[in-house]
Amino acid sequence: MKTEAELKEESLWRIAKKRAKFKRSLLVYVIMNAFFWVIWYFSGERIHFSSDKEWSHIPWPLWAMIGWGIGLIFQYIGAYHSPDTLEQREYEKLKNNNS
């Protein structure tokens, strides 16, 4: 049977891994989206006009940023506001009230 300290250590390790993974994902997001914008800029797409005036002014890297960004937001919530953290807070409250 694991002690309370061991269980807490495992929980902290799990949270630390999620946060490290989020930070790596954020770095990849920034680098890749910068790369997409450079490609868009040098491809000449920025001066392309089509008969569909409504959508022709929206740069294509914006769609990648939005889609990928939504996924990144969910990863952030999972890393920094996960149920594990909430459970741990509730456990600490109960533990302190029973002392």
XYZ file of N, CA, C and O in Angstrom, residues 29-64:
144
model
N 3.708 25.212 -31.677
C 2.639 26.045 -32.240
C 3.199 27.387 -32.721
O 2.932 27.818 -33.840
N 3.989 28.032 -31.890
C 4.548 29.338 -32.249
C 5.503 29.216 -33.438
O 5.413 29.992 -34.401
N 6.401 28.243 -33.394
C 7.377 28.076 -34.472
C 6.681 27.730 -35.790
O 6.964 28.340 -36.833
N 5.771 26.775 -35.759
C 5.116 26.351 -36.996
C 4.223 27.441 -37.574
O 4.184 27.632 -38.792
N 3.521 28.168 -36.727
C 2.668 29.220 -37.248
C 3.489 30.377 -37.802
O 3.099 30.987 -38.802
N 4.616 30.661 -37.209
C 5.515 31.671 -37.786
C 5.978 31.200 -39.171
O 6.018 31.990 -40.127
N 6.306 29.922 -39.282
C 6.712 29.337 -40.558
C 5.592 29.442 -41.585
O 5.812 29.810 -42.744
N 4.350 29.147 -41.184
C 3.197 29.257 -42.094
C 3.024 30.685 -42.598
O 2.733 30.912 -43.775
N 3.190 31.660 -41.695
C 3.028 33.056 -42.105
C 4.135 33.484 -43.069
O 3.893 34.246 -44.001
N 5.341 32.980 -42.861
C 6.444 33.290 -43.783
C 6.153 32.694 -45.160
O 6.336 33.361 -46.186
N 5.689 31.450 -45.183
C 5.323 30.821 -46.467
C 4.237 31.637 -47.147
O 4.312 31.916 -48.352
N 3.225 32.004 -46.413
C 2.123 32.787 -46.980
C 2.629 34.115 -47.539
O 2.272 34.503 -48.641
N 3.495 34.766 -46.781
C 3.999 36.072 -47.208
C 4.804 35.970 -48.500
O 4.608 36.749 -49.429
N 5.706 34.996 -48.570
C 6.574 34.888 -49.735
C 5.950 34.145 -50.916
O 6.505 34.155 -52.016
N 4.810 33.521 -50.710
C 4.160 32.815 -51.810
C 3.368 33.755 -52.708
O 2.909 33.348 -53.774
N 3.189 34.976 -52.289
C 2.449 35.935 -53.090
C 0.953 35.834 -52.913
O 0.199 36.535 -53.576
N 0.493 34.962 -52.015
C -0.943 34.802 -51.786
C -1.568 36.072 -51.217
O -2.747 36.301 -51.366
N -0.784 36.890 -50.594
C -1.325 38.084 -49.952
C -1.869 39.086 -50.955
O -2.658 39.940 -50.610
N -1.452 38.984 -52.229
C -1.944 39.930 -53.229
C -2.877 39.257 -54.231
O -3.221 39.815 -55.247
N -3.266 38.042 -53.923
C -4.155 37.295 -54.813
C -5.601 37.747 -54.599
O -6.082 37.795 -53.487
N -6.268 38.080 -55.651
C -7.669 38.474 -55.571
C -8.496 37.505 -56.405
O -8.098 37.108 -57.492
N -9.630 37.131 -55.881
C -10.522 36.245 -56.616
C -11.882 36.916 -56.728
O -12.104 37.998 -56.212
N -12.791 36.245 -57.396
C -14.128 36.805 -57.550
C -14.889 36.796 -56.228
O -15.849 37.526 -56.056
N -14.460 35.964 -55.298
C -15.098 35.898 -53.983
C -14.421 36.899 -53.057
O -13.530 36.563 -52.298
N -14.820 38.132 -53.106
C -14.180 39.214 -52.340
C -14.284 39.008 -50.827
O -13.431 39.444 -50.085
N -15.343 38.348 -50.406
C -15.571 38.194 -48.979
C -14.475 37.374 -48.296
O -14.043 37.687 -47.205
N -14.013 36.282 -48.919
C -13.040 35.394 -48.295
C -11.622 35.586 -48.814
O -10.685 35.036 -48.258
N -11.438 36.356 -49.850
C -10.105 36.465 -50.440
C -9.127 37.243 -49.572
O -7.923 37.098 -49.735
N -9.618 38.035 -48.665
C -8.707 38.827 -47.842
C -8.284 38.117 -46.553
O -7.494 38.639 -45.791
N -8.793 36.926 -46.297
C -8.422 36.191 -45.091
C -7.228 35.289 -45.404
O -7.322 34.381 -46.225
N -6.089 35.523 -44.765
C -4.903 34.690 -45.020
C -5.121 33.253 -44.523
O -5.671 33.034 -43.450
N -4.665 32.283 -45.296
C -4.872 30.881 -44.933
C -4.188 30.469 -43.628
O -4.700 29.593 -42.932
N -3.044 31.057 -43.227
C -2.457 30.624 -41.948
C -3.349 30.920 -40.746
O -3.224 30.286 -39.705
N -4.255 31.857 -40.917
C -5.167 32.181 -39.829
C -6.029 30.972 -39.458
O -6.290 30.719 -38.280
N -6.461 30.211 -40.458
C -7.283 29.027 -40.189
C -6.497 27.983 -39.399
O -7.045 27.344 -38.491
N -5.236 27.812 -39.743
C -4.395 26.856 -38.997
C -4.211 27.322 -37.560
O -4.272 26.519 -36.620
